[in-house]
N, CA, C and O atoms as a DFTB+ gen file, in Angstrom:
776 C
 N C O
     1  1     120.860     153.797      80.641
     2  2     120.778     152.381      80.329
     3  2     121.640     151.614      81.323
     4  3     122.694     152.084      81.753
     5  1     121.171     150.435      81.673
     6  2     121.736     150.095      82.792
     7  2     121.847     148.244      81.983
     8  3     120.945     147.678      81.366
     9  1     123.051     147.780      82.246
    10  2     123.808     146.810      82.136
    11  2     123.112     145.744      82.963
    12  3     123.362     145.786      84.167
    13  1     122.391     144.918      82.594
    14  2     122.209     143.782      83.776
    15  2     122.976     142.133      83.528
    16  3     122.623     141.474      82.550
    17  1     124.082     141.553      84.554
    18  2     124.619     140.966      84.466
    19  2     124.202     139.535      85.490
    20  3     124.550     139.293      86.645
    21  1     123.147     138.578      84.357
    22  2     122.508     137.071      85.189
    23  2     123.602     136.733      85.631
    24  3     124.486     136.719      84.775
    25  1     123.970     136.387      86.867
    26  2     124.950     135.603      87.603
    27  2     124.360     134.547      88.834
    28  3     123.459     134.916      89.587
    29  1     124.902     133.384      88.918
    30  2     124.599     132.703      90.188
    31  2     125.465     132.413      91.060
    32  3     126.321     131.532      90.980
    33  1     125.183     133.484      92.321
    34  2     126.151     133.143      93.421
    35  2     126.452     132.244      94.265
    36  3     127.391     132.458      95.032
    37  1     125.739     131.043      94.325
    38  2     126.258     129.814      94.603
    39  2     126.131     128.748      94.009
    40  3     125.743     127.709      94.543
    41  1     126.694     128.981      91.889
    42  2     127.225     128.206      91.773
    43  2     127.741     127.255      91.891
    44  3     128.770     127.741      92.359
    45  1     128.094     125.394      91.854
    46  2     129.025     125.042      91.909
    47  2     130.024     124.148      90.887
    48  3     130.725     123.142      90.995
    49  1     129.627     125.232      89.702
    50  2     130.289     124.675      88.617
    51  2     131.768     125.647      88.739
    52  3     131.555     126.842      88.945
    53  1     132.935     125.307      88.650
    54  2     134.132     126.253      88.717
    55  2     134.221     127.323      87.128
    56  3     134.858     128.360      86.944
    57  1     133.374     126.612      86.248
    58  2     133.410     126.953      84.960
    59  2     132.398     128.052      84.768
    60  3     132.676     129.010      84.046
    61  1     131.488     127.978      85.246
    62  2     130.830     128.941      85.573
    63  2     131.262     130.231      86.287
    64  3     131.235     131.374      85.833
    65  1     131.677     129.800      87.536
    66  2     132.268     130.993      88.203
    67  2     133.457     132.251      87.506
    68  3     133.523     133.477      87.412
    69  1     134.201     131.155      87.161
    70  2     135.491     131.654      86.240
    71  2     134.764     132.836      85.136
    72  3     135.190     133.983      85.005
    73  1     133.556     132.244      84.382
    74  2     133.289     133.364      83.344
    75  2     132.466     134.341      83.948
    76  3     132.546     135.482      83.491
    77  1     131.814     134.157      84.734
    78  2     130.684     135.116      85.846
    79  2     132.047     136.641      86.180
    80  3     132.077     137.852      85.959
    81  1     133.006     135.570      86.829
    82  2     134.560     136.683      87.239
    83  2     134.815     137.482      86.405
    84  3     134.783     138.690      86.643
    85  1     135.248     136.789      84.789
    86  2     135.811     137.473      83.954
    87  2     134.890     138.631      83.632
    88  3     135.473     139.708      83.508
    89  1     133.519     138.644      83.463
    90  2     132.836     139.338      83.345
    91  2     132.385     140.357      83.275
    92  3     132.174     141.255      82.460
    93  1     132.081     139.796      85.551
    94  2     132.169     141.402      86.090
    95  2     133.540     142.182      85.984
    96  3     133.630     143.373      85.684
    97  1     134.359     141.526      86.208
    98  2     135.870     141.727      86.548
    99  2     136.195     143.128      85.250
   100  3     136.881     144.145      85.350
   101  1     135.190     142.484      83.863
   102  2     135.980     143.808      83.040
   103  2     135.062     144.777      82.842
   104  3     135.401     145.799      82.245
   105  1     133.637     144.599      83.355
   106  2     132.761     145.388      83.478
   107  2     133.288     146.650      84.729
   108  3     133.036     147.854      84.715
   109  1     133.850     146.092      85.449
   110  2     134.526     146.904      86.875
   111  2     135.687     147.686      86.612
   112  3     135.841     148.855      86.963
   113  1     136.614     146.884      85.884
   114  2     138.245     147.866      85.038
   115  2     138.203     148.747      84.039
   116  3     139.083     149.431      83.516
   117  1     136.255     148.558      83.711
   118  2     136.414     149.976      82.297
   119  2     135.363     150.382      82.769
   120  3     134.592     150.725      81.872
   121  1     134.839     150.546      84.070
   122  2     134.082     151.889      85.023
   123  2     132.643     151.910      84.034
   124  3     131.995     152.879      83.640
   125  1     132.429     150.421      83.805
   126  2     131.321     149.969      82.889
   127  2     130.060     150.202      84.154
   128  3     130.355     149.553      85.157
   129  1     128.463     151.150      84.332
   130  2     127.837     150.661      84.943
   131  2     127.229     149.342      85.019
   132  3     127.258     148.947      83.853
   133  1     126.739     148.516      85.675
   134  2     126.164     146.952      85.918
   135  2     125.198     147.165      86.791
   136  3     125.171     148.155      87.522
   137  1     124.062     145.974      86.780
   138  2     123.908     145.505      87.929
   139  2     124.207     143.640      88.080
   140  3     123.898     142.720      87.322
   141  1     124.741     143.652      89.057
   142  2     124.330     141.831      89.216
   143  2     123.017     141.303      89.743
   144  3     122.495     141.544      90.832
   145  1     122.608     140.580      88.816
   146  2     121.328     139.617      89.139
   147  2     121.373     138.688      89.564
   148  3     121.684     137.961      88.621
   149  1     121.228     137.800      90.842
   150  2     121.792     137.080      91.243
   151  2     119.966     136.175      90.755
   152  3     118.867     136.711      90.899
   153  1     120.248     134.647      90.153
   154  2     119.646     133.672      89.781
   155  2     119.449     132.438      90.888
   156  3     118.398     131.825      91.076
   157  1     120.648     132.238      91.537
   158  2     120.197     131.418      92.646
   159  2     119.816     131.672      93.773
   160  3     119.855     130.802      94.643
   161  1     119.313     133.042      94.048
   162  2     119.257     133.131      95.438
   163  2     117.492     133.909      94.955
   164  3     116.667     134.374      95.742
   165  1     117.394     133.815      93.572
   166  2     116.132     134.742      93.336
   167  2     115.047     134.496      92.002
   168  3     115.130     134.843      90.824
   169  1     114.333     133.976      92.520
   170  2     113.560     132.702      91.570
   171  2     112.655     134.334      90.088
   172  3     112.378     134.229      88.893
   173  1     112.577     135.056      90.671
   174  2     112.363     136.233      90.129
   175  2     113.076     136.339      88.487
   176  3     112.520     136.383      87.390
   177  1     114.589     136.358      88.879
   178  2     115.460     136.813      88.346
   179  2     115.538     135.909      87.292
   180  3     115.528     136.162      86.087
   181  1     115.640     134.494      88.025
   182  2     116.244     133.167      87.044
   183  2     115.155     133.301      86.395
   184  3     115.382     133.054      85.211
   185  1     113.784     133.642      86.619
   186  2     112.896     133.460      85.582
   187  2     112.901     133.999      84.480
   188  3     112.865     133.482      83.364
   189  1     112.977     135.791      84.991
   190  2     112.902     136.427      83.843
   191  2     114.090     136.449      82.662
   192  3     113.952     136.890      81.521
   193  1     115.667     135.669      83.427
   194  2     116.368     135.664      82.318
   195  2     116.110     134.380      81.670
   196  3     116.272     134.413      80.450
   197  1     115.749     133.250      82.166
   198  2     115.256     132.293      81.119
   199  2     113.963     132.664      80.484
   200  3     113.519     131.716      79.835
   201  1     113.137     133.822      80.449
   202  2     112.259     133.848      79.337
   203  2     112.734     134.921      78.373
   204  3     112.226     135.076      77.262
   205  1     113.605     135.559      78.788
   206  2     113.997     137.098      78.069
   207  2     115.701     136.779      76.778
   208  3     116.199     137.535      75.943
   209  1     116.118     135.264      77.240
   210  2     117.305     134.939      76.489
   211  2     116.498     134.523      75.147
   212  3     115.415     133.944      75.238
   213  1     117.029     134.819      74.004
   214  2     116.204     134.374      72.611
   215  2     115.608     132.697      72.497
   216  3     115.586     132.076      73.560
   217  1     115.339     132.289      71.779
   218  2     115.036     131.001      71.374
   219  2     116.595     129.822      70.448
   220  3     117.298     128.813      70.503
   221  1     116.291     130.842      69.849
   222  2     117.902     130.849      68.932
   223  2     119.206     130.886      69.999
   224  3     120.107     130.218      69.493
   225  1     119.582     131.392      71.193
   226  2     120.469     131.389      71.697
   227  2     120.479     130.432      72.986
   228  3     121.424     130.251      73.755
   229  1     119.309     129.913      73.031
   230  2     119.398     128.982      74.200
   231  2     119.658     127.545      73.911
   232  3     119.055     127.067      72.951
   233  1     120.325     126.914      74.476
   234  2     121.259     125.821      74.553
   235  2     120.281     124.405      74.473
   236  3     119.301     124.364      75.217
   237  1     120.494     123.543      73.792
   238  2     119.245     122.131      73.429
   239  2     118.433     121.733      74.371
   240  3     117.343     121.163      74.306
   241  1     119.444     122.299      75.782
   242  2     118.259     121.457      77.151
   243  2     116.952     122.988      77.511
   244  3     115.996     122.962      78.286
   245  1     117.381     124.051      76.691
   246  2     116.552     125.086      77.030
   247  2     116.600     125.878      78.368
   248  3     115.667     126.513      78.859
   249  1     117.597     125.758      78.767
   250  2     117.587     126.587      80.401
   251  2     119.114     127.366      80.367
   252  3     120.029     126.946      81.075
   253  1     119.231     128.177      79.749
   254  2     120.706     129.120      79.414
   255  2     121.521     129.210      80.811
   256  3     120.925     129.415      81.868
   257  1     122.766     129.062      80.750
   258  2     123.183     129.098      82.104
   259  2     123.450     130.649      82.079
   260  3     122.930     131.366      81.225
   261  1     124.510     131.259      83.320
   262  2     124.826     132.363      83.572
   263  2     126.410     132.219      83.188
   264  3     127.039     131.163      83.258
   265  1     126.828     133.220      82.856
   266  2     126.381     134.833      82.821
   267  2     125.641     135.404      81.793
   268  3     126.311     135.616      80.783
   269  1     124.384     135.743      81.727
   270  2     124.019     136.117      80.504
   271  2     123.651     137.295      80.613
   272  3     122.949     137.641      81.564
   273  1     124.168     138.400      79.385
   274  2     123.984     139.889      79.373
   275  2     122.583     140.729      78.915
   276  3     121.870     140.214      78.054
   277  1     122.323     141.622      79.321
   278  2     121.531     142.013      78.903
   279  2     121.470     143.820      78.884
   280  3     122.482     144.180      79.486
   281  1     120.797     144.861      78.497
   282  2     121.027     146.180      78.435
   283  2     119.642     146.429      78.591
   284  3     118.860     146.460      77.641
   285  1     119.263     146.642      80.010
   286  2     117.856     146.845      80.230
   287  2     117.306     145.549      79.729
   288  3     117.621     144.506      80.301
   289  1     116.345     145.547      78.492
   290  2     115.527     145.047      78.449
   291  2     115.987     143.995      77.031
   292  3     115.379     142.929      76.937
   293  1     117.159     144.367      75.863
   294  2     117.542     143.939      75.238
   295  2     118.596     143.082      75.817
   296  3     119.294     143.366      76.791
   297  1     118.640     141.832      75.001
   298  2     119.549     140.606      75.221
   299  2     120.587     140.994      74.298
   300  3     120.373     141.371      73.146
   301  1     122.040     140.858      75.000
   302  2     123.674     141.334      74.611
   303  2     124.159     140.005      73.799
   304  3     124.318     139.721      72.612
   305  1     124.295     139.418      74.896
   306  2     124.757     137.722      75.125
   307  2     124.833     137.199      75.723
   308  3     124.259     137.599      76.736
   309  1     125.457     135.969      75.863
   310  2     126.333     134.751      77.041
   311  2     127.755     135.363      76.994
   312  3     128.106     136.470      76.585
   313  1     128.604     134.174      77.614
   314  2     129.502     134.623      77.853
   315  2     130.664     134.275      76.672
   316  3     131.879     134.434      76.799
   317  1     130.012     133.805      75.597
   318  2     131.125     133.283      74.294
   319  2     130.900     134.698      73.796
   320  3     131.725     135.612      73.773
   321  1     129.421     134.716      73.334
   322  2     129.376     136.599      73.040
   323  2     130.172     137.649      73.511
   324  3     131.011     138.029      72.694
   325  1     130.158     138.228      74.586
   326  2     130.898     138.715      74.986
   327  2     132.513     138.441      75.082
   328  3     133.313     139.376      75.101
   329  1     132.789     137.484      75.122
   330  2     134.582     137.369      74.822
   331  2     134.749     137.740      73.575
   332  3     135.773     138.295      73.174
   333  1     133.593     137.418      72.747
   334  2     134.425     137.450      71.177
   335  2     134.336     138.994      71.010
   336  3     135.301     139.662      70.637
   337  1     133.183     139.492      71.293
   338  2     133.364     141.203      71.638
   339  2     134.429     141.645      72.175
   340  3     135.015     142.549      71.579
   341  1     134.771     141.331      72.961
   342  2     136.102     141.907      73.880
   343  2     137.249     141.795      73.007
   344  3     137.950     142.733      72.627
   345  1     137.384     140.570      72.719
   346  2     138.608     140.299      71.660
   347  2     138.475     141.216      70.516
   348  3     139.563     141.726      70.251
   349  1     137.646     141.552      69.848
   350  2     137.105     142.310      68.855
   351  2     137.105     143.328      69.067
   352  3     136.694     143.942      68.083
   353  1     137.460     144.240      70.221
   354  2     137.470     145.257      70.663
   355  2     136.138     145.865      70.380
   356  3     136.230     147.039      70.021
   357  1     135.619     145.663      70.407
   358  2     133.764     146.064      69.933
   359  2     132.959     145.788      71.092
   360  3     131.785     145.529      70.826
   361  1     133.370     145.769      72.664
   362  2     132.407     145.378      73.508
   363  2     131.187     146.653      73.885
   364  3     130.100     146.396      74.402
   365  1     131.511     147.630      73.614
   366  2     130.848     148.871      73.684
   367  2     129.502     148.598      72.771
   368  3     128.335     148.684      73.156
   369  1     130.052     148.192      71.257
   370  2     128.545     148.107      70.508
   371  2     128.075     147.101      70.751
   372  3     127.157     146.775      69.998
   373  1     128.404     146.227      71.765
   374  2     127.760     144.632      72.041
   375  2     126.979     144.778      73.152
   376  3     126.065     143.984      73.375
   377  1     127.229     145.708      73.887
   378  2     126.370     146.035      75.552
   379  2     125.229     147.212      74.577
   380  3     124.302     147.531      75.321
   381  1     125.149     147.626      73.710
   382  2     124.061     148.532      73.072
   383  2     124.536     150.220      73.487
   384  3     123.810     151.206      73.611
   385  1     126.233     150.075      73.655
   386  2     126.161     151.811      74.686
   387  2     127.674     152.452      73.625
   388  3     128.453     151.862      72.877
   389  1     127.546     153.861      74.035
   390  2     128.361     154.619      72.493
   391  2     129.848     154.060      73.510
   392  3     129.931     153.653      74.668
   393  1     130.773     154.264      72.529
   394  2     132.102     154.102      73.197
   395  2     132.502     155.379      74.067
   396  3     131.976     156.475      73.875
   397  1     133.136     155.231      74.701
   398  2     133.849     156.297      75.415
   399  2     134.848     157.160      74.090
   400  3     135.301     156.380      73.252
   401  1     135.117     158.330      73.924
   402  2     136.576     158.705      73.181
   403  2     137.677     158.124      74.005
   404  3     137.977     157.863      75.170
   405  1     138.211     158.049      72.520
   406  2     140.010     157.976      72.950
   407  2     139.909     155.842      72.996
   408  3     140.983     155.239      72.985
   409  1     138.973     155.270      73.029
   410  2     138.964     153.931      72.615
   411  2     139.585     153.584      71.566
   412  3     140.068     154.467      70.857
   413  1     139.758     151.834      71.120
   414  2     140.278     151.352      70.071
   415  2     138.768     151.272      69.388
   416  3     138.692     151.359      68.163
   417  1     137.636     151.116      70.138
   418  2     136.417     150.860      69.397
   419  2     135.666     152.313      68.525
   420  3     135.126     152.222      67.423
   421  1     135.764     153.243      69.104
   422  2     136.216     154.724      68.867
   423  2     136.729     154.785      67.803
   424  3     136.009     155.106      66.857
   425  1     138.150     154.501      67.566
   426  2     139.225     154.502      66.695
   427  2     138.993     153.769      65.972
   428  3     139.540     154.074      64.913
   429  1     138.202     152.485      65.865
   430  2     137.903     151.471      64.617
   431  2     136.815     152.212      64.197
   432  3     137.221     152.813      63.203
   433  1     135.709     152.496      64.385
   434  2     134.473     153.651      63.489
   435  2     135.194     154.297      63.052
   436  3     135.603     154.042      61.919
   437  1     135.696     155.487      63.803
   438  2     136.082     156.737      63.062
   439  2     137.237     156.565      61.866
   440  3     137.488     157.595      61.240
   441  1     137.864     155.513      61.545
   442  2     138.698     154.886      60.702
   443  2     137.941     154.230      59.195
   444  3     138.252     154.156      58.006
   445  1     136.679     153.792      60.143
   446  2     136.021     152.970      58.850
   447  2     134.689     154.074      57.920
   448  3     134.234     154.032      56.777
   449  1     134.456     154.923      59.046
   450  2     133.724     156.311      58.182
   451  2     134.698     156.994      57.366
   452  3     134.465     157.300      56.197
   453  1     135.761     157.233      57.945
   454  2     136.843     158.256      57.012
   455  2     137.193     157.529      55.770
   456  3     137.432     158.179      54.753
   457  1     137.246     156.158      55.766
   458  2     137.684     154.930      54.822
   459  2     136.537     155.070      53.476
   460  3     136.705     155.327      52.284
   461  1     135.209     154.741      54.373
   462  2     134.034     154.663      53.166
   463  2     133.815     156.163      52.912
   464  3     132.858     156.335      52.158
   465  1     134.362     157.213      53.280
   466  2     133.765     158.452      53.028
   467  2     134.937     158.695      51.682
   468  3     134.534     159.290      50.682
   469  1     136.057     158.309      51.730
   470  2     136.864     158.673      51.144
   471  2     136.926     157.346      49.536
   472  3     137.435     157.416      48.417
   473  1     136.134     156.309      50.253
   474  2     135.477     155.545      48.749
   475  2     134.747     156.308      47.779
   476  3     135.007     156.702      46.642
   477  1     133.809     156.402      48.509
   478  2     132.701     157.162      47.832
   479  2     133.270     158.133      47.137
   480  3     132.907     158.105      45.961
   481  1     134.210     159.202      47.453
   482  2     134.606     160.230      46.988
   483  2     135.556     160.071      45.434
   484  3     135.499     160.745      44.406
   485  1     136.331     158.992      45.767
   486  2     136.773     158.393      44.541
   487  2     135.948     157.870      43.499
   488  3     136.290     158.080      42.336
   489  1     134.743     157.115      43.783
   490  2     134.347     156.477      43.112
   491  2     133.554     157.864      42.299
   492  3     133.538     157.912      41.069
   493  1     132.990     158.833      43.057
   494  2     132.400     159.847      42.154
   495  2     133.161     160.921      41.306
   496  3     132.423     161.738      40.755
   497  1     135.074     161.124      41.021
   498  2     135.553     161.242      40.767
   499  2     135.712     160.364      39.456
   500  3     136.110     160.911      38.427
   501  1     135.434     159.120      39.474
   502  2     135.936     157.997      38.742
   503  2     134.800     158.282      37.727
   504  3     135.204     158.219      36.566
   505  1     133.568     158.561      37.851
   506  2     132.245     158.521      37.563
   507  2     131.732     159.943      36.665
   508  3     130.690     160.077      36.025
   509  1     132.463     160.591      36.796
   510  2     132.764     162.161      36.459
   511  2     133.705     161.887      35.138
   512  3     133.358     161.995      33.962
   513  1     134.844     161.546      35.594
   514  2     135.754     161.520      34.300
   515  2     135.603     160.134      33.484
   516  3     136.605     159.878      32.817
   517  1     134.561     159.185      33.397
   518  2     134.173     158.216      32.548
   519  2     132.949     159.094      31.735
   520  3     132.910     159.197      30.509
   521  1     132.036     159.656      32.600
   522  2     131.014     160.223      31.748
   523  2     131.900     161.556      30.901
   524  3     131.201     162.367      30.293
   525  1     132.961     161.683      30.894
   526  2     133.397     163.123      30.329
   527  2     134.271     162.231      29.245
   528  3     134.080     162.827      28.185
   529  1     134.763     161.587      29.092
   530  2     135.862     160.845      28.273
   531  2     134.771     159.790      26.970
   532  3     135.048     159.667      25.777
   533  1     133.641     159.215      27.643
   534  2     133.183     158.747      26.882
   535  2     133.788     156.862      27.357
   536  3     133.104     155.840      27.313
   537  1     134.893     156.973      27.669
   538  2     135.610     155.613      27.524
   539  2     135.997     155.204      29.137
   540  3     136.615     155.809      30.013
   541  1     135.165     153.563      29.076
   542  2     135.852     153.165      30.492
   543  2     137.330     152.895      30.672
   544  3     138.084     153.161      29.736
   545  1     137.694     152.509      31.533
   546  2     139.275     152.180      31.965
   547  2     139.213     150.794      31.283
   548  3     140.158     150.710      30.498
   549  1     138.474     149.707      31.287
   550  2     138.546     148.672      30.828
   551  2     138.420     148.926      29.146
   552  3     138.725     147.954      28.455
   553  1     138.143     149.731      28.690
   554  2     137.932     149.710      27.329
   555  2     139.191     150.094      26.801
   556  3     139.705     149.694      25.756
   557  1     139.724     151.062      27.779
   558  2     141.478     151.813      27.500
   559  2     142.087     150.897      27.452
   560  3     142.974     150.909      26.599
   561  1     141.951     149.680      28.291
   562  2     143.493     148.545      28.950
   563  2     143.066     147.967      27.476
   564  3     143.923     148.143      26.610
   565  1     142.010     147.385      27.117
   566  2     141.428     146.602      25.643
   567  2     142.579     147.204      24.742
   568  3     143.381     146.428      24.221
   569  1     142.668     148.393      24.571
   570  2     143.354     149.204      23.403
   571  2     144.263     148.777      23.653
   572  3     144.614     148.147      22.656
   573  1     145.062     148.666      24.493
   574  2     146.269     149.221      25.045
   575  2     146.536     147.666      24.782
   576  3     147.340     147.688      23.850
   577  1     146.294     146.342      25.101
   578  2     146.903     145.057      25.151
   579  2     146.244     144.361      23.828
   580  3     146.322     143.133      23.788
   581  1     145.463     145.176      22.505
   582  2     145.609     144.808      21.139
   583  2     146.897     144.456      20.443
   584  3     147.540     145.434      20.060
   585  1     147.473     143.135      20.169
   586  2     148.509     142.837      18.888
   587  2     149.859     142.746      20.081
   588  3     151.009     142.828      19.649
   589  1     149.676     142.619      21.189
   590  2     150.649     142.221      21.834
   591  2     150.618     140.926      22.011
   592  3     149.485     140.473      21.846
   593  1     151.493     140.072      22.309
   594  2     151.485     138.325      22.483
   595  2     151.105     137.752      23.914
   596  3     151.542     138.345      24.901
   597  1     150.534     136.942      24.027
   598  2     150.048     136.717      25.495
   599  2     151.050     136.759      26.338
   600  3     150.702     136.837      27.516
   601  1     152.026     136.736      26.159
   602  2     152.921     136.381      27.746
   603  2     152.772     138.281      27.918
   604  3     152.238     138.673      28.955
   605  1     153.128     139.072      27.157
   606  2     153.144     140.142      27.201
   607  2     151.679     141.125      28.127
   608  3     151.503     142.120      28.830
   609  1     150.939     139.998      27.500
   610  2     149.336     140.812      27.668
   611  2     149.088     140.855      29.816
   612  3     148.810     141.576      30.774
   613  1     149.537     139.198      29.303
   614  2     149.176     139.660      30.987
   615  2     150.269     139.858      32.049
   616  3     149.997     139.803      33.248
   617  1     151.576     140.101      31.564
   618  2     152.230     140.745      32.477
   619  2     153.051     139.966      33.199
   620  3     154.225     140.307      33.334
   621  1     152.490     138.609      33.869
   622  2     153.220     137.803      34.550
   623  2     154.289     137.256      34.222
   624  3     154.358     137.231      32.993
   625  1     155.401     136.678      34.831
   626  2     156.219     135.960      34.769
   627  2     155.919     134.471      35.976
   628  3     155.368     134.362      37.071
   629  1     156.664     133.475      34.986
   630  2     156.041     132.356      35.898
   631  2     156.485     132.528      37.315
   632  3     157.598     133.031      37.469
   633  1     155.829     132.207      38.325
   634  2     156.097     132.345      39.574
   635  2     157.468     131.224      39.714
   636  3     157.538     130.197      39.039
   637  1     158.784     131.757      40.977
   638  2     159.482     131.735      41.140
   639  2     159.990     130.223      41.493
   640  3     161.082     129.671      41.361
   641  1     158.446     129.695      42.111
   642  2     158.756     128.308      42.491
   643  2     158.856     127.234      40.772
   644  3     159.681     126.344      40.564
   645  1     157.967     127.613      39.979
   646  2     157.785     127.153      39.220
   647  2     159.360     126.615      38.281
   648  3     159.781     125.497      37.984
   649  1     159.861     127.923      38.052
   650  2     161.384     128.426      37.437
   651  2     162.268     127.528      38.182
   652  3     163.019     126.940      37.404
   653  1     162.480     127.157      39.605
   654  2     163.001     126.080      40.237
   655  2     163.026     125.007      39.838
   656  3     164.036     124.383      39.512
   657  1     161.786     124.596      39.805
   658  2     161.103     123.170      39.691
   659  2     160.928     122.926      38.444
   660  3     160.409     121.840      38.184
   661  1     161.323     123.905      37.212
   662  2     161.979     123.222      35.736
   663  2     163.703     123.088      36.005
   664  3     164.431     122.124      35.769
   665  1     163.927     123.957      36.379
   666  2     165.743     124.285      36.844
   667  2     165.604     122.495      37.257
   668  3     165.592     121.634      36.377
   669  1     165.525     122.233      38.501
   670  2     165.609     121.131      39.059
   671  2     165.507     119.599      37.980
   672  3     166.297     118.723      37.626
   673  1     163.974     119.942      37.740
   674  2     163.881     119.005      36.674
   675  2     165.062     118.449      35.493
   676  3     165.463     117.331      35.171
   677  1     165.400     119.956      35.012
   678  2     166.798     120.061      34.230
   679  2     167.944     119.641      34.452
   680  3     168.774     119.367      33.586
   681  1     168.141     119.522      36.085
   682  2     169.364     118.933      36.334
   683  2     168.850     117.563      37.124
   684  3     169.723     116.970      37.758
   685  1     167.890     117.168      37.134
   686  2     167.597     115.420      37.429
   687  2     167.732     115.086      36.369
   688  3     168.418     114.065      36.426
   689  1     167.458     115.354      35.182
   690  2     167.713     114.832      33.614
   691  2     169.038     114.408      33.132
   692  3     169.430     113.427      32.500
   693  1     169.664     115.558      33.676
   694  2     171.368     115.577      34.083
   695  2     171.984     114.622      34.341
   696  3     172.746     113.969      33.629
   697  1     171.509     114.411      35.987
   698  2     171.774     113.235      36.816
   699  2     171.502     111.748      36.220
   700  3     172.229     110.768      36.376
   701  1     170.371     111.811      35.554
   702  2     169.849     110.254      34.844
   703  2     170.933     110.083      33.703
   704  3     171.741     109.156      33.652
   705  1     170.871     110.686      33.176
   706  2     171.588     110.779      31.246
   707  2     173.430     110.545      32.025
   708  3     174.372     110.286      31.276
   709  1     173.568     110.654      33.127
   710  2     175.043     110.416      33.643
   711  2     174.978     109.042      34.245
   712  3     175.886     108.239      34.029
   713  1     174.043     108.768      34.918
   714  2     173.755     107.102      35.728
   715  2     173.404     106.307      34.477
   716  3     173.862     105.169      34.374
   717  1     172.492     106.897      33.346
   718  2     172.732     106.106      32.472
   719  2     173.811     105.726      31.506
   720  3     173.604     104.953      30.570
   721  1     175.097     106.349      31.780
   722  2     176.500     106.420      30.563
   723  2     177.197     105.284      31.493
   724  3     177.866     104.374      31.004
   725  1     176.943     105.449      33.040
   726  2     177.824     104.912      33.700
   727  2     177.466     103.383      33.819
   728  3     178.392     102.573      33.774
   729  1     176.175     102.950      33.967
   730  2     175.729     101.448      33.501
   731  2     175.614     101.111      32.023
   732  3     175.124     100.040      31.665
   733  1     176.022     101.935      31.240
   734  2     176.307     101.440      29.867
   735  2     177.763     100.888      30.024
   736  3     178.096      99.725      29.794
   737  1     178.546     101.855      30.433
   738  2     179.910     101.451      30.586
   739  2     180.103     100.263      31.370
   740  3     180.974      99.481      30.989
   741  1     179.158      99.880      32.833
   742  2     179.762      98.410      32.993
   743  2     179.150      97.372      32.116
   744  3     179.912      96.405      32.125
   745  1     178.447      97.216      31.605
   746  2     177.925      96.187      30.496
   747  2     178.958      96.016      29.487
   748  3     179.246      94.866      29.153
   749  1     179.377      96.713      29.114
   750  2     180.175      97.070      27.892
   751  2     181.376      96.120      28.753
   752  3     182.016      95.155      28.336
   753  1     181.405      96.665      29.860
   754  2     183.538      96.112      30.333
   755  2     182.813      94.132      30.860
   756  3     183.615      93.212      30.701
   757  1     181.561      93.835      31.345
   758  2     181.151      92.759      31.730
   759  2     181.067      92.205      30.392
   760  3     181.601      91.096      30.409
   761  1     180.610      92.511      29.196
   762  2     180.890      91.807      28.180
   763  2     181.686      91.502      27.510
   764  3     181.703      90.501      26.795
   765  1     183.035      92.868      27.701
   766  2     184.632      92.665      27.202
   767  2     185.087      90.777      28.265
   768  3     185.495      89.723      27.777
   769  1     184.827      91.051      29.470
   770  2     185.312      90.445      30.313
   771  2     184.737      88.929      30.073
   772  3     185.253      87.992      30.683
   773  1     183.693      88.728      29.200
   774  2     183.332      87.489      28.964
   775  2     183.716      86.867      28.146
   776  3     183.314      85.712      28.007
């Protein structure tokens, strides 16, 4: 399978060029095969990648710029596609090709098979000793939190901010019930004084 990478070599958008670079640039540092298709120099090329980019992925004026990917004959992406692959460490399943071993993309499968293999395994464990007991886990917790009082039932305690923000409250109440003794007291001495 061979990598084909739409590029136009005389460009003169700088924005263009820049992602065309980044491109090849990491297609070249991970000994990725390619070819470059060059679009401006080959009316061939520009054609077949403006009929071969989806409908759905081409841009409102309808003429997709470059760099746009492709794997043989299947369309990869542009070049937002591919970054977010890269970032994602997933550029391997985005070009349509197996990872190399010893990858992070490698290492994210073989993490997420061992993960769901080891679901499954629980869950048929779980499934085994419900059909043998007769009784779900939810029917046990039922038993188990009968004739206890709600604060009890569910366990919580009010969250920490909350406990503050009566504390606080408690001592602004404080503060008032003292500003209010202290303007009682000048009324009291303004009316002695009259």
């Amino acid at each position: 399978m061979v990598i084909k990478v739409f590029v136009a070599t005389s460009s003169g958008s700088t924005a263009i060029k820049k992602k065309q670079q980044e491109v090849v640039g990491f297609l070249e540092a991970n000994k990725i095969d390619f070819q470059q298709m060059d679009i401006a120099g080959d009316e061939d090329n520009r054609k077949w990648m403006r009929e071969n980019v989806p409908g759905e992925k081409k841009p409102q004026n309808g003429i997709p710029l470059p760099p746009q990917i492709f794997n043989e004959e299947r369309y990869c992406g542009d070049f937002e596609s591919f970054f977010s692959a890269k970032e994602e460490n997933i550029i391997y399943s985005f070009l349509g090709l197996a990872p190399p071993p010893g990858t992070k993309e490698t290492e994210k499968s073989d993490a997420t098979e061992e993960k769901s293999e080891a679901t499954e395994e629980k869950s048929d464990s779980k499934d085994e000793k419900s059909d043998a007991t007769g009784e779900t886990e939810a029917h046990t917790e039922d038993k188990a939190d009968e004739g206890a009082p709600e604060e009890a039932q569910s366990g919580q305690t009010p969250p920490e901010g909350q406990q503050e923000g009566e504390e606080e409250h408690a001592a602004t109440g404080e503060e008032e019930e003292k500003q209010g003794e202290g303007e009682e007291k000048e009324e009291v001495e303004e009316q002695e004084e009259s």
